[in-house]
Coordinates of C-alpha atoms and ligand atoms in Angstrom, one line a residue:
X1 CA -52.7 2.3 48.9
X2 CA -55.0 0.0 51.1
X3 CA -53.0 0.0 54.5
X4 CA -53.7 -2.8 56.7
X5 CA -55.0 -0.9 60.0
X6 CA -53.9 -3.5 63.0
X7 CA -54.9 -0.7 65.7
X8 CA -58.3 -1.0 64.7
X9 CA -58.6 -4.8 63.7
X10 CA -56.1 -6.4 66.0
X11 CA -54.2 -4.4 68.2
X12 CA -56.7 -1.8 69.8
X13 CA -58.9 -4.8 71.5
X14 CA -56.1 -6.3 74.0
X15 CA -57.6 -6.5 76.7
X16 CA -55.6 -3.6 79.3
X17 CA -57.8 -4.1 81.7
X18 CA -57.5 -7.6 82.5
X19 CA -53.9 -8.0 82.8
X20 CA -54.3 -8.7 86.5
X21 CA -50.4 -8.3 87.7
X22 CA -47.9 -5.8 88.6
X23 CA -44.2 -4.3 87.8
X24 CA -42.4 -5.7 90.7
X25 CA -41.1 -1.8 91.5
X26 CA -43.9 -1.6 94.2
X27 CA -46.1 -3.4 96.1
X28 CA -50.2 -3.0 95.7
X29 CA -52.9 -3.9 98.2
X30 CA -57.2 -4.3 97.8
X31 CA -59.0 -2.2 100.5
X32 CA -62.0 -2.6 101.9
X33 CA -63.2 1.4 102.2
X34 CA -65.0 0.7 105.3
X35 CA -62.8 -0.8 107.5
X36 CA -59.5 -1.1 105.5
X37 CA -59.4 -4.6 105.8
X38 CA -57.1 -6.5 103.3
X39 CA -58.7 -7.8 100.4
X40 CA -56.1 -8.2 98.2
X41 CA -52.4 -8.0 98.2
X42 CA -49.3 -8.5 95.0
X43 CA -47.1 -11.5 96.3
X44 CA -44.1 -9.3 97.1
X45 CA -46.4 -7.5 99.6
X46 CA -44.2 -9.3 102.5
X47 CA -41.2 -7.9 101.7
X48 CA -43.0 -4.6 103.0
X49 CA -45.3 -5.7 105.6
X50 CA -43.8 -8.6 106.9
X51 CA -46.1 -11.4 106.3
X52 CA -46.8 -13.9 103.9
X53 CA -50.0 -12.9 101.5
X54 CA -52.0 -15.4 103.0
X55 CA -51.6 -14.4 106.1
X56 CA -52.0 -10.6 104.6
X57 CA -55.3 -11.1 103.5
X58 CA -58.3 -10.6 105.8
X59 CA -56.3 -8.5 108.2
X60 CA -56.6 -4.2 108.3
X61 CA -53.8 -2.2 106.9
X62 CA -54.3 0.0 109.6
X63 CA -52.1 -2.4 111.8
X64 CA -48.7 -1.3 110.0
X65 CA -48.9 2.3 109.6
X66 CA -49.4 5.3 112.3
X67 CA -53.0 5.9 113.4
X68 CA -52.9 9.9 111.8
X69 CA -52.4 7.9 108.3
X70 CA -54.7 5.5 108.9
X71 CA -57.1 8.0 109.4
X72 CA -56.2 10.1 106.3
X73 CA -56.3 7.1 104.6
X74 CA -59.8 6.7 105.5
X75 CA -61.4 9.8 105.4
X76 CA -59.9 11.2 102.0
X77 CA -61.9 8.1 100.5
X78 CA -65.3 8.2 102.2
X79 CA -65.9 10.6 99.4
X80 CA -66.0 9.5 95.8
X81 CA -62.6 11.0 94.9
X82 CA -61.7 9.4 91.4
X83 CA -58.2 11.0 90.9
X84 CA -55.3 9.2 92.0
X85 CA -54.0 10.9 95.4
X86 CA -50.3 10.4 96.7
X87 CA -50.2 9.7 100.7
X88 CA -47.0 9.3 102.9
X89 CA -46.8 6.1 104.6
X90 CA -44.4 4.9 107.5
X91 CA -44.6 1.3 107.6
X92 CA -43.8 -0.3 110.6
X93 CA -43.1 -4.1 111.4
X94 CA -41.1 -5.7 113.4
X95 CA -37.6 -4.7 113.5
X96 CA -38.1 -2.7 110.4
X97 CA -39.6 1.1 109.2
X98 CA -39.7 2.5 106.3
X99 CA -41.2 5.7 104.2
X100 CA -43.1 5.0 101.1
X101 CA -45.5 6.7 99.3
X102 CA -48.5 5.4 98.2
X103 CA -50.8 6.2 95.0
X104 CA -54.5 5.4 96.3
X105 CA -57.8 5.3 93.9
X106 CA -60.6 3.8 93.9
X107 CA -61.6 1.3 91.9
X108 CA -65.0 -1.2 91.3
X109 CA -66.0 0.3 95.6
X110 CA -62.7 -1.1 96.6
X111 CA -59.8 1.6 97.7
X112 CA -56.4 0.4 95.6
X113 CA -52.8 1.5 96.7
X114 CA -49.9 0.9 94.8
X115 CA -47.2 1.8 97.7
X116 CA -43.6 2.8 96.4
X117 CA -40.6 3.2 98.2
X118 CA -40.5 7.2 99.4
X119 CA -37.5 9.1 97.1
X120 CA -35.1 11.4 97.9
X121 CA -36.4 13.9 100.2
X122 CA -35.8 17.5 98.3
X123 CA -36.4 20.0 99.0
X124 CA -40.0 22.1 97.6
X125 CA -37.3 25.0 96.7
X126 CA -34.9 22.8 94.9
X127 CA -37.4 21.2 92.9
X128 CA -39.1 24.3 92.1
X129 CA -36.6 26.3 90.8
X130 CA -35.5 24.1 88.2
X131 CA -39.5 23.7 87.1
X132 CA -39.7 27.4 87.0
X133 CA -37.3 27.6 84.8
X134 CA -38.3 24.8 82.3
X135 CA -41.6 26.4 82.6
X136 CA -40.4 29.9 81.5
X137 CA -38.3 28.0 78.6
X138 CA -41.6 26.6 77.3
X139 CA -43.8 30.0 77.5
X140 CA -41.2 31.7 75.8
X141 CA -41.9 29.5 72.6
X142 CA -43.8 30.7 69.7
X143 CA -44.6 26.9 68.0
X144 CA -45.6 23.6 68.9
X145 CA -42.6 22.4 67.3
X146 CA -40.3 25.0 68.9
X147 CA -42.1 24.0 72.7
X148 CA -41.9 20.4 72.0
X149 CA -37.8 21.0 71.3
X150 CA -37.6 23.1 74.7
X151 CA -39.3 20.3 76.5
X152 CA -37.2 17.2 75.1
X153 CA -34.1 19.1 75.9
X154 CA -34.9 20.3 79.6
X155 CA -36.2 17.0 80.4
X156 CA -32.9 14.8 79.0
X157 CA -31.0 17.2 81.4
X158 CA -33.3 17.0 84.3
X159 CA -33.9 13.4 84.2
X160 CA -31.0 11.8 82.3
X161 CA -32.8 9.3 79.8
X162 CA -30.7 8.5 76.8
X163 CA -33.6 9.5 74.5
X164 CA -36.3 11.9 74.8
X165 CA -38.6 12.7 72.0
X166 CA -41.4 14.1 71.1
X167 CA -44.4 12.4 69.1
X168 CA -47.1 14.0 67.5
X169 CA -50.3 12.0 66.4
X170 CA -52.3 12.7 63.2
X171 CA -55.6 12.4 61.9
X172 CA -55.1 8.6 61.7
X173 CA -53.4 8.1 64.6
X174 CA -50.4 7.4 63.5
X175 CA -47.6 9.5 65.3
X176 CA -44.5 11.4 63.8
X177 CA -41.3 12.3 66.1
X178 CA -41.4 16.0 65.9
X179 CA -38.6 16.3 68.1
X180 CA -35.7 14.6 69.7
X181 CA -32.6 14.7 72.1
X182 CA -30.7 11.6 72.1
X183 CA -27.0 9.9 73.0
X184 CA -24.9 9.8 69.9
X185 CA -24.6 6.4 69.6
X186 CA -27.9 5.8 69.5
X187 CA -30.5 5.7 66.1
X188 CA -32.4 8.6 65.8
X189 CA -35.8 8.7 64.8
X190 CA -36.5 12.3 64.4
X191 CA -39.1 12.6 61.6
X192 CA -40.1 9.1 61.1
X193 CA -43.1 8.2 60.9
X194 CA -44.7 5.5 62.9
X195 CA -48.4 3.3 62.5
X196 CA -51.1 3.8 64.9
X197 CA -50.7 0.4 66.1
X198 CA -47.6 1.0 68.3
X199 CA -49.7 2.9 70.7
X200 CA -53.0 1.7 70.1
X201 CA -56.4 2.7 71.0
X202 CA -57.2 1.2 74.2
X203 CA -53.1 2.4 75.2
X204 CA -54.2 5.7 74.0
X205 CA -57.1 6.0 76.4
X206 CA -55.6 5.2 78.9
X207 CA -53.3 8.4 78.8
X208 CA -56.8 10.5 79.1
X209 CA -56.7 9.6 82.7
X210 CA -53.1 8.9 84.0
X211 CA -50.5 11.3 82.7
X212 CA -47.8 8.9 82.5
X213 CA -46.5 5.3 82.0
X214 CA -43.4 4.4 83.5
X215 CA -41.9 1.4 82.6
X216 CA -38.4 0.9 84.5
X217 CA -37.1 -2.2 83.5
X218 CA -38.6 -4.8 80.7
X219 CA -36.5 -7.6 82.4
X220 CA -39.1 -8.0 85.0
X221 CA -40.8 -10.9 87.0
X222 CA -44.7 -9.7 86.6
X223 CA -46.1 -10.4 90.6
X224 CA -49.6 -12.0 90.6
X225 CA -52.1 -10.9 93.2
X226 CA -53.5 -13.1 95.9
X227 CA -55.6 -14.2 95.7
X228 CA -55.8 -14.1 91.9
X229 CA -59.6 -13.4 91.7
X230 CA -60.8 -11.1 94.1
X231 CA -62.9 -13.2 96.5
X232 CA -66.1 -10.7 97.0
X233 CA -66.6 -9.5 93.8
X234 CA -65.4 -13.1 92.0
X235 CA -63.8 -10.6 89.2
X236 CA -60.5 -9.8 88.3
X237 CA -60.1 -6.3 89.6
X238 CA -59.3 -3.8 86.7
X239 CA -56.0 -2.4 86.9
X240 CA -56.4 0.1 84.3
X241 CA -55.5 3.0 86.0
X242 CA -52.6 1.5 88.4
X243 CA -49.1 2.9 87.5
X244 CA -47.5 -0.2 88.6
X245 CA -50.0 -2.6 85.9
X246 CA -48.0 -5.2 84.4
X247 CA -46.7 -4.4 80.9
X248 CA -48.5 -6.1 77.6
X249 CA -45.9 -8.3 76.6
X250 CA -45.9 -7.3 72.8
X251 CA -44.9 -3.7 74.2
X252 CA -42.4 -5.6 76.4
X253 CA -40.7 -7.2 72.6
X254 CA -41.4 -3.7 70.8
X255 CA -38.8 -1.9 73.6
X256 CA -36.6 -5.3 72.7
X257 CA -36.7 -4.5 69.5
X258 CA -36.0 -0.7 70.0
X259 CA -32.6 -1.9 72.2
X260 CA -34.3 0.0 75.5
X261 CA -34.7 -1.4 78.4
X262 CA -36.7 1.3 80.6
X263 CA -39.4 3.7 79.4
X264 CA -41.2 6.7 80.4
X265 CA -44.2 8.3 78.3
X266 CA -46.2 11.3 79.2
X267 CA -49.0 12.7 77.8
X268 CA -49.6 15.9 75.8
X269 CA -53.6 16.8 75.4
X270 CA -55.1 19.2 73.8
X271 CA -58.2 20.2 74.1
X272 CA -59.7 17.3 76.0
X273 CA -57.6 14.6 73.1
X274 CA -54.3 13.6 73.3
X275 CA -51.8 15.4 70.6
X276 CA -49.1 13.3 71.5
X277 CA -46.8 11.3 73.9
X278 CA -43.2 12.5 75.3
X279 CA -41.5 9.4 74.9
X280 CA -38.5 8.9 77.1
X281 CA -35.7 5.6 76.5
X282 CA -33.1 4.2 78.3
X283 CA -30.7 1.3 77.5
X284 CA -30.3 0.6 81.2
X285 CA -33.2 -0.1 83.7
X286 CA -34.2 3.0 85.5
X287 CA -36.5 4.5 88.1
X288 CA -38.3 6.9 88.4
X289 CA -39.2 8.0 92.2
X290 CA -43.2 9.1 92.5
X291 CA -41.7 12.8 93.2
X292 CA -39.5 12.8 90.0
X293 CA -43.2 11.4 87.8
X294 CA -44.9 14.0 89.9
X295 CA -42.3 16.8 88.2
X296 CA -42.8 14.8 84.8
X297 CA -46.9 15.6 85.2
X298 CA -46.8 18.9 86.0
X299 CA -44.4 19.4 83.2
X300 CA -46.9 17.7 80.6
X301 CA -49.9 20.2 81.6
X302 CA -47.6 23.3 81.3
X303 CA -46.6 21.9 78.1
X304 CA -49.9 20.4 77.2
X305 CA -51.6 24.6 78.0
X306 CA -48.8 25.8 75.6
X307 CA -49.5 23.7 73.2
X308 CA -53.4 24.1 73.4
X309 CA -53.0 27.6 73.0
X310 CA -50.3 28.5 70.4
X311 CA -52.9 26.1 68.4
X312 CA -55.9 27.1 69.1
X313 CA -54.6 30.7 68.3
X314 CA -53.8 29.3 65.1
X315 CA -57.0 27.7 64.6
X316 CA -58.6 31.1 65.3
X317 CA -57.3 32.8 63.0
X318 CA -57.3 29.9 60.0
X319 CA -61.0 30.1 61.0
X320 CA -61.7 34.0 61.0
X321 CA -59.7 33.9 57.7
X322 CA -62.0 31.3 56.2
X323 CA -65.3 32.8 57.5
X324 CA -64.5 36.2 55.8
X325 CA -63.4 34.7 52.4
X326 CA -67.2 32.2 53.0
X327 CA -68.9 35.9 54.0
X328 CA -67.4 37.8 50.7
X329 CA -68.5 34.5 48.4
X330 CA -72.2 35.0 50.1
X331 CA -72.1 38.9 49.7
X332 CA -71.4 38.6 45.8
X333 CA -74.3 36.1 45.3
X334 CA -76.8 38.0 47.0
X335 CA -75.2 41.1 44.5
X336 CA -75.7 39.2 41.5
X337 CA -78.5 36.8 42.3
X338 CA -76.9 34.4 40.5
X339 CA -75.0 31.0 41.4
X340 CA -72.3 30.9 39.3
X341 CA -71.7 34.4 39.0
X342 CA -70.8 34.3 42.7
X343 CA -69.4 31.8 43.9
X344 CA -67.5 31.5 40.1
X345 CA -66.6 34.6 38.7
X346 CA -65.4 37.4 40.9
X347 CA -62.2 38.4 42.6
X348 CA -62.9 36.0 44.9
X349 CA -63.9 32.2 44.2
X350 CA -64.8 29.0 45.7
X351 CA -61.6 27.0 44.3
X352 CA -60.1 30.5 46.4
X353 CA -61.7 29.5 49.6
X354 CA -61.0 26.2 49.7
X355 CA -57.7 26.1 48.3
X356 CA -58.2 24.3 45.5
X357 CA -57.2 24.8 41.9
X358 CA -60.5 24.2 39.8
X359 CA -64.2 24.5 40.8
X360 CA -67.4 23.1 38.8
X361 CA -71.1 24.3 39.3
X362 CA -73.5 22.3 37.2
X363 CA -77.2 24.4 37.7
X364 CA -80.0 24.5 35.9
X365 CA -78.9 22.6 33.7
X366 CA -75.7 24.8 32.6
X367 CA -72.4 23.6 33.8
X368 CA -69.7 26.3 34.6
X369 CA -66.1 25.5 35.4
X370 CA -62.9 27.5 36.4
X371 CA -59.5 26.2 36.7
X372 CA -58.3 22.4 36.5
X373 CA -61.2 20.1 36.5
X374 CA -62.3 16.9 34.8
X375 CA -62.9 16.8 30.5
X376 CA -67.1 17.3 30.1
X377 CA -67.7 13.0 29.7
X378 CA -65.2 12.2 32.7
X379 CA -67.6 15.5 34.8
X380 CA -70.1 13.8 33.7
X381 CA -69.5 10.1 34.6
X382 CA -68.2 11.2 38.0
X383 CA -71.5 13.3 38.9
X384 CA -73.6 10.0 37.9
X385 CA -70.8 8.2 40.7
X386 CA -71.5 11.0 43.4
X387 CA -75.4 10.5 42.6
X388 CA -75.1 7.0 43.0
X389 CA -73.3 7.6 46.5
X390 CA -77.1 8.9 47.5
X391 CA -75.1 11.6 49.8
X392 CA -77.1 14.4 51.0
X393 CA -74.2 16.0 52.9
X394 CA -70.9 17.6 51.6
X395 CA -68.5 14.3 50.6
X396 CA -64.9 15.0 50.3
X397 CA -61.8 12.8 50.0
X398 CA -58.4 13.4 49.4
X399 CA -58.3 10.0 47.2
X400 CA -60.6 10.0 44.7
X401 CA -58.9 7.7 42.4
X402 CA -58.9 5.2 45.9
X403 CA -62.6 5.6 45.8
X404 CA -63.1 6.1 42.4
X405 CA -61.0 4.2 39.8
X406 CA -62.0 5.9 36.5
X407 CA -60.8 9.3 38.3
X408 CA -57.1 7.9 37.6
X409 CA -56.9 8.9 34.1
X410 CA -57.1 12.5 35.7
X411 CA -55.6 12.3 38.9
X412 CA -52.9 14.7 38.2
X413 CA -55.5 17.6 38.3
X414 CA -57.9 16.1 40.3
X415 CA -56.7 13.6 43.4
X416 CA -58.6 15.6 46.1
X417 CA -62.9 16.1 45.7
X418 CA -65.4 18.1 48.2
X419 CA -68.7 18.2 46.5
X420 CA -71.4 20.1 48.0
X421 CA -74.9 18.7 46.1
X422 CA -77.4 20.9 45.7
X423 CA -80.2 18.8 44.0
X424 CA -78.5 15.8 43.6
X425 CA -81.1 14.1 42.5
X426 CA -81.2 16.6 39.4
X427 CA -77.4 15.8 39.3
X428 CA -77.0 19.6 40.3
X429 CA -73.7 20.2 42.3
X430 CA -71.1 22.5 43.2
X431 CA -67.8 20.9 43.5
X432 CA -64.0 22.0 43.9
X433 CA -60.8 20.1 43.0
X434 CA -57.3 19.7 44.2
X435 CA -54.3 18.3 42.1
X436 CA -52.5 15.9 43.5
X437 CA -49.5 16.0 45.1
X438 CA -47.1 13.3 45.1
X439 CA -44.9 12.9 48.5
X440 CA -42.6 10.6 50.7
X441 CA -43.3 9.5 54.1
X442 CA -40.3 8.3 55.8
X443 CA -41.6 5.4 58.2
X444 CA -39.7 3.6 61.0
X445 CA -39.7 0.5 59.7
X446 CA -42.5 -0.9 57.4
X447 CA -45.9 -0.7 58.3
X448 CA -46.9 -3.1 56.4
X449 CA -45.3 -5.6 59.0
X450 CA -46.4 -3.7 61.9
X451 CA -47.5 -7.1 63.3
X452 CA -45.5 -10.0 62.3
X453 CA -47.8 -13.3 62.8
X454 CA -46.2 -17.2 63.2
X455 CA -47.5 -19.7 61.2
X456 CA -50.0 -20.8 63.4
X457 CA -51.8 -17.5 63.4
X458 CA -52.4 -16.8 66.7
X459 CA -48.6 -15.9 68.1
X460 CA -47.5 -12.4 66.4
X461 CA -44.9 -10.2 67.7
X462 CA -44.1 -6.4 66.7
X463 CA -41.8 -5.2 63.7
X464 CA -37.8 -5.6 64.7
X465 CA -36.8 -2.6 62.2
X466 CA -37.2 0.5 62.8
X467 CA -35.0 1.9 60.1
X468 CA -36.5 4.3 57.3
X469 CA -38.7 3.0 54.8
X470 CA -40.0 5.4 52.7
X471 CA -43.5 5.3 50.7
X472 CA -44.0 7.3 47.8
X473 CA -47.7 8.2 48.0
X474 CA -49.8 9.3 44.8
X475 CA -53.2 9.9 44.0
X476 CA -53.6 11.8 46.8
X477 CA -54.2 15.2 48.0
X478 CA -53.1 18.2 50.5
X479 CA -55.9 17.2 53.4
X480 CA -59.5 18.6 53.6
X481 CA -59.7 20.5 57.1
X482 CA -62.1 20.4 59.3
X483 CA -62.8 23.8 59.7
X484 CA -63.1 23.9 55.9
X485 CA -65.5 20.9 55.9
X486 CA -67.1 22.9 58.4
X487 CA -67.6 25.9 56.1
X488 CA -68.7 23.6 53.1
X489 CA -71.5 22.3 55.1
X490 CA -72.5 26.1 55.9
X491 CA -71.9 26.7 52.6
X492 CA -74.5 24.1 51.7
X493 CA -77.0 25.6 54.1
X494 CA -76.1 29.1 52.4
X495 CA -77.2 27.5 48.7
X496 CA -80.2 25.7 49.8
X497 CA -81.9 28.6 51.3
X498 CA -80.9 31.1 48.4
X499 CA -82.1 28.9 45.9
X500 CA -85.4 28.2 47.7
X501 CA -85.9 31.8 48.6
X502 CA -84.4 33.8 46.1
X503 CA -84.2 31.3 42.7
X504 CA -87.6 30.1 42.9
X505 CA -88.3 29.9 39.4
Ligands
BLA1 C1 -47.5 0.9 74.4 N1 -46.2 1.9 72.5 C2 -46.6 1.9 73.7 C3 -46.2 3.1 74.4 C4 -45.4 3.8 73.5 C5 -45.4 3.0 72.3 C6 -44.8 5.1 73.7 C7 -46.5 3.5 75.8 C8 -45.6 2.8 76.8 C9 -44.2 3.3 76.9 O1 -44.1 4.5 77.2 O2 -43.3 2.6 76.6 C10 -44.7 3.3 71.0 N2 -42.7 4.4 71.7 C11 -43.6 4.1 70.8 C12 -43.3 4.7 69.5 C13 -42.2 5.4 69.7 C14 -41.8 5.2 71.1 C15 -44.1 4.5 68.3 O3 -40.8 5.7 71.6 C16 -41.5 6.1 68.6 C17 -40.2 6.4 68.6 N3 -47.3 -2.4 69.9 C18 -47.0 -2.9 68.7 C19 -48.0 -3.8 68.3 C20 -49.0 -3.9 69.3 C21 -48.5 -2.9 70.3 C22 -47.9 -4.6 67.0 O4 -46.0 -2.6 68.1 C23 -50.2 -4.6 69.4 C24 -50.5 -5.8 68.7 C25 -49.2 -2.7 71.5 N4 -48.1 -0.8 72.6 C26 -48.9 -1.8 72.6 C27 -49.6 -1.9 73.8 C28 -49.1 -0.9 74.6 C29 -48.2 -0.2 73.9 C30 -50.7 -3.0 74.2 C31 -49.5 -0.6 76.1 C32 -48.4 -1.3 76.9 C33 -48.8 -1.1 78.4 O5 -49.0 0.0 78.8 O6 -48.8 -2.1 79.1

């Protein structure tokens, strides 16, 4: 099935980081590093500082906090810190004094602060208890998909969203729910399936550098900056990394759509890319204070090290197990000095290694075969194909017949192909097979109309059903790894160098 891909053709290229407003939850002001001068301030800024933006602009922030934070302020940034570091403010005007907290980065040489109201105060104790115990919950686990249920129940009681799930991106980017916690009246989406699209690329990146998105109410007036362009640099000033950035407005239909009204999503990475998002809903606005995010971050890198490392443990020993079955393969051709004797005909095969259920070596002109692989013509025809692909390198797919159409009059035995040439100029190859295996992928609504476009072409809005729709997909087969592509390419080192040293005749 050709799938339209709208992450890589239409969504993944909005433009993040031009959207040059704000969430009106807080308030955000361009510094000058030097002399924290305003350069820049949202329009709701006077509801803080007392004065009209245009008045704001030009004059130092230093004039409406205490002198100690003013001076923190300015010496934590005459370094080149890049993370994102919370401060306490007091802001004082007339008549008026409040706490906030404010988020400050820099950004294009300017300092940027998104300032929040202060929360609750709580207590360090309070706070930590609870995390310690979440945290024990999660290191108890013994799967991803056992840590990811731990984590979507602890967090629906520690933060009350109506929804909390957990999402799991695959090769493709698309993402299933692996997990779920939700009100009863509510749809649940546990094991649907949903396109890359919905979070696309440039949404995706982001979450390599901020932890979280909070979105606490869709229903919100976006607040423009003043002035709109920043007057020294003539530039919109990239707002990429700004928890309060305005929200893309086809994101703003999809949580429509979805009958949410607030959303939270935190990352999950492992091993430097994201693995998934915990996604959390509410059918009511809510807020979030920046201490209640902060416990939301620290609970996505305890779960985010669990993760990492039940897998990686997996990979391990997937790996080790691979590498000895490769090393056994090698031992019995250097025993033999033959090919096919080899990696054919002993306890152990190549169709073993990989997997797969048939294997073909054509060599020296002699073509041996074990297991389910194509009649002699159809071997034939498809080793001209593979020669006429030029590849050097191992070429796998899990859809030949996709690739290859004459492959469908055999696609029950043979729907998944890594080929490994040897001489492919002399058509000389050693190949493995797997059948196919036919099987339903429940979506949340169709992908096919993961973007719905007017009539003019340009306008488009999300999907507005999310309810199962299943696809039946054929032709296909179980995945080739990449440890296992890995091995085939050693594998290919391994034949080129015995049959240059050893087979020279
Ligand atoms: C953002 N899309 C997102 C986010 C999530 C999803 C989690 C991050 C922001 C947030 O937490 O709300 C998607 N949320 C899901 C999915 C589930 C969920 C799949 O709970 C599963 C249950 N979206 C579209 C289309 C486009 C698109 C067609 O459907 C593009 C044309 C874009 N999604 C899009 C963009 C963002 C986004 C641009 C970033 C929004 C922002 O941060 O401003």
């Amino acid at each position: 099935m050709n799938k339209k891909n709208f992450d890589s053709d239409f969504c993944g290229s909005l433009p993040l980081h031009q959207i040059n407003m704000i969430q009106s939850y807080g308030y955000l002001l361009v510094l000058e590093r030097e002399d924290l001068k305003i350069i820049q301030a949202s329009e709701n800024a006077n509801e803080i500082l007392g004065l009209a933006v245009q008045q704001l602009v030009r004059t130092s922030f230093r004039d409406y906090i205490t002198k100690e934070e003013a001076d923190n302020l300015y010496f934590k940034f005459q370094t080149d810190i890049i993370e994102k570091v919370p401060l306490p403010l007091t802001i004082k005007t007339e008549g008026y004094t409040g706490r906030f907290v404010a988020i400050a980065h820099v950004k294009n040489g300017y300092l940027i602060l998104e300032i929040e109201k202060a929360g609750e105060e709580n207590s360090f104790l309070n706070v930590f208890q609870e995390l310690k115990y979440v945290m024990a919950e999660i290191n108890r686990s013994e799967s991803a998909s056992q840590a990811s249920s731990v984590v979507v129940h602890q967090l629906k009681k520690l933060s009350g969203f109506d929804r909390i799930l957990m999402y799991k991106f695959d090769e493709d980017w698309n993402g299933t729910v692996i997990a779920e916690v939700k009100e009863d009246d509510m749809d649940a989406y546990l094991g649907l399936k949903f396109p890359a699209s919905d979070v696309p690329r440039q949404a995706r990146n982001l979450y390599l550098k901020n932890p979280y998105r909070l979105i606490p109410s869709r229903d919100y007036t976006p607040v423009k900056l003043y002035p709109v362009i920043n007057p020294v640099s003539q530039a919109f000033i990239d707002l990429s990394d700004c928890n309060l950035r305005a929200v893309a407005g086809v994101h703003l239909e999809y949580m429509k759509n979805m009958k949410i009204s607030a959303s939270m999503s935190i990352r999950v990475i492992r091993n430097d890319k994201l693995w998934g998002l915990i996604s959390c809903h509410h059918r009511s606005p809510k807020y979030l204070s920046y201490e209640v995010c902060s416990v939301f971050e620290l609970l996505s890198s305890v779960i985010s090290n669990k993760i990492a490392s039940i897998e990686n443990k997996e990979f391990f020993q997937y790996t080790s197990a691979l590498q000895e079955k490769k090393s056994r393969l090698i031992g019995n051709t250097y025993s033999y000095l033959n090919l096919s004797e080899g990696l054919l005909n002993q306890d152990i095969n190549v169709a073993d290694l990989f997997n797969a259920k048939g294997a073909v070596l054509t060599f020296k002109g002699t073509t041996s075969r074990i297991g389910d692989v194509p009649d002699e013509e159809d071997l034939k025809n498809l080793i001209y194909w593979l020669q006429s692909k030029g590849d050097e390198e191992v070429y796998s797919s899990r859809n030949l017949p996709g690739e290859y159409e004459q492959a469908a009059s055999y696609q029950e035995k043979v729907s998944g192909i890594l080929s490994i040439p040897i001489d492919a100029e002399k058509g000389e190859y050693l190949i493995v097979f797997r059948p196919e295996v036919i099987t339903t992928v429940t979506w949340g609504g169709n992908p096919e109309e993961a973007v719905r476009f007017e009539a003019d072409r340009q306008k488009y809005h999300p999907r507005n059903s999310f309810s199962a729709w299943q696809e039946i997909v054929s032709q296909t087969s179980l995945p080739w790894t990449e440890q296992e592509l890995e091995v085939a390419e050693s594998l290919r080192s391994f034949i080129f160098e015995f049959t240059t040293k050893h087979l020279k005749n």
